[in-house]
Short mmCIF file of C-alpha atoms in Angstrom, two decimals:
data_model
loop_
_atom_site.label_atom_id
_atom_site.label_comp_id
_atom_site.label_asym_id
_atom_site.label_seq_id
_atom_site.Cartn_x
_atom_site.Cartn_y
_atom_site.Cartn_z
CA UNK A 583 174.35 44.26 133.10
CA UNK A 584 171.20 42.65 134.53
CA UNK A 585 169.57 44.15 137.31
CA UNK A 586 166.73 42.06 139.21
CA UNK A 587 163.27 43.98 140.04
CA UNK A 588 163.89 43.43 143.80
CA UNK A 589 167.33 45.30 143.49
CA UNK A 590 165.97 48.54 142.90
CA UNK A 591 164.61 50.92 145.49
CA UNK A 592 161.55 50.83 146.23
CA UNK A 593 159.91 54.08 144.87
CA UNK A 594 160.96 52.69 141.43
CA UNK A 595 159.96 49.62 141.54
CA UNK A 596 156.65 51.40 142.72
CA UNK A 597 156.80 53.35 139.56
CA UNK A 598 157.31 50.54 137.53
CA UNK A 599 154.25 48.84 138.58
CA UNK A 600 152.37 51.48 138.52
CA UNK A 601 152.65 51.86 134.57
CA UNK A 602 152.00 48.45 134.48
CA UNK A 603 148.80 48.98 136.07
CA UNK A 604 147.91 51.98 134.38
CA UNK A 605 148.77 51.17 130.88
CA UNK A 606 146.76 47.80 130.88
CA UNK A 607 143.14 49.15 131.48
CA UNK A 608 143.95 51.66 128.78
CA UNK A 609 144.92 49.25 126.22
CA UNK A 610 141.91 47.05 126.99
CA UNK A 611 139.76 50.61 126.78
CA UNK A 612 141.69 50.92 123.37
CA UNK A 613 141.58 47.71 121.68
CA UNK A 614 137.93 48.35 120.51
CA UNK A 615 138.79 51.55 119.01
CA UNK A 616 141.40 50.56 117.11
CA UNK A 617 142.20 48.68 113.29
CA UNK A 618 144.08 45.62 113.95
CA UNK A 619 146.30 46.23 110.95
CA UNK A 620 147.42 49.43 112.34
CA UNK A 621 148.14 48.51 115.36
CA UNK A 622 150.14 45.08 113.93
CA UNK A 623 151.92 47.65 111.53
CA UNK A 624 152.82 49.81 114.38
CA UNK A 625 154.05 47.06 116.82
CA UNK A 626 156.45 45.93 113.97
CA UNK A 627 157.70 49.19 113.05
CA UNK A 628 158.50 50.22 116.66
CA UNK A 629 160.02 46.76 117.26
CA UNK A 630 162.19 47.14 114.72
CA UNK A 631 163.42 50.53 115.26
CA UNK A 632 165.18 49.48 118.25
CA UNK A 633 167.31 47.81 115.72
CA UNK A 634 169.09 51.24 114.62
CA UNK A 635 171.45 51.99 117.21
CA UNK A 636 171.31 55.57 119.38
CA UNK A 637 172.92 58.35 117.11
CA UNK A 638 175.50 60.52 119.47
CA UNK A 639 175.13 63.84 119.36
CA UNK A 640 177.97 66.75 119.28
CA UNK A 641 176.99 67.78 122.51
CA UNK A 642 176.71 65.34 124.05
CA UNK A 643 174.05 62.58 124.76
CA UNK A 644 172.11 60.63 121.97
CA UNK A 645 169.14 61.02 119.89
CA UNK A 646 167.17 57.85 119.37
CA UNK A 647 165.32 57.19 116.26
CA UNK A 648 162.13 55.89 117.67
CA UNK A 649 161.19 59.42 118.90
CA UNK A 650 160.89 60.88 115.39
CA UNK A 651 158.70 57.97 114.82
CA UNK A 652 156.77 58.54 117.61
CA UNK A 653 155.97 61.96 116.69
CA UNK A 654 154.31 60.93 113.32
CA UNK A 655 152.48 58.07 114.47
CA UNK A 656 150.97 60.22 116.80
CA UNK A 657 150.10 62.70 113.94
CA UNK A 658 149.01 60.17 111.41
CA UNK A 659 147.13 57.20 113.49
CA UNK A 660 144.10 57.61 116.06
CA UNK A 661 145.36 57.49 119.73
CA UNK A 662 143.96 54.44 120.82
CA UNK A 663 146.23 52.84 117.93
CA UNK A 664 149.07 54.78 118.96
CA UNK A 665 148.95 53.71 122.55
CA UNK A 666 149.23 50.08 121.85
CA UNK A 667 151.12 50.08 119.10
CA UNK A 668 153.75 52.21 120.53
CA UNK A 669 153.59 50.65 124.07
CA UNK A 670 153.71 47.32 122.48
CA UNK A 671 156.19 47.45 119.62
CA UNK A 672 158.46 49.39 122.15
CA UNK A 673 158.23 46.79 124.17
CA UNK A 674 158.99 43.78 122.40
CA UNK A 675 162.04 45.34 120.48
CA UNK A 676 163.44 46.17 123.64
CA UNK A 677 162.98 42.67 125.13
CA UNK A 678 164.10 41.28 121.16
CA UNK A 679 166.99 43.43 120.38
CA UNK A 680 167.97 45.24 123.31
CA UNK A 681 168.13 42.14 125.57
CA UNK A 682 166.75 44.34 128.94
CA UNK A 683 165.18 43.08 131.91
CA UNK A 684 160.97 42.75 131.38
CA UNK A 685 160.53 45.38 133.71
CA UNK A 686 163.38 47.65 132.24
CA UNK A 687 161.23 47.56 128.99
CA UNK A 688 157.74 48.92 130.77
CA UNK A 689 159.64 52.30 132.11
#
């Protein structure tokens, strides 16, 4: 079920647009401080994690496999590389494999 950005409440819409406005300056700042190969690798890894379906838990809810990959990435690589790689990879993975609307992938 696709929901348009105009159909959601104004507060949620402001939250989504605020996240976009915060991310872009951070990404521009982080780009010169990061290695391109690492960013490309993290982007590919995080995009591909969305091919794995969420794992249901016995106590309810689901475990998402990309959460553990985020923890490892944060411990191994530099913060600017993780900022760009995780955000861009997650955005691309949601758009390509989960078929969400672009604005929902930004959340």
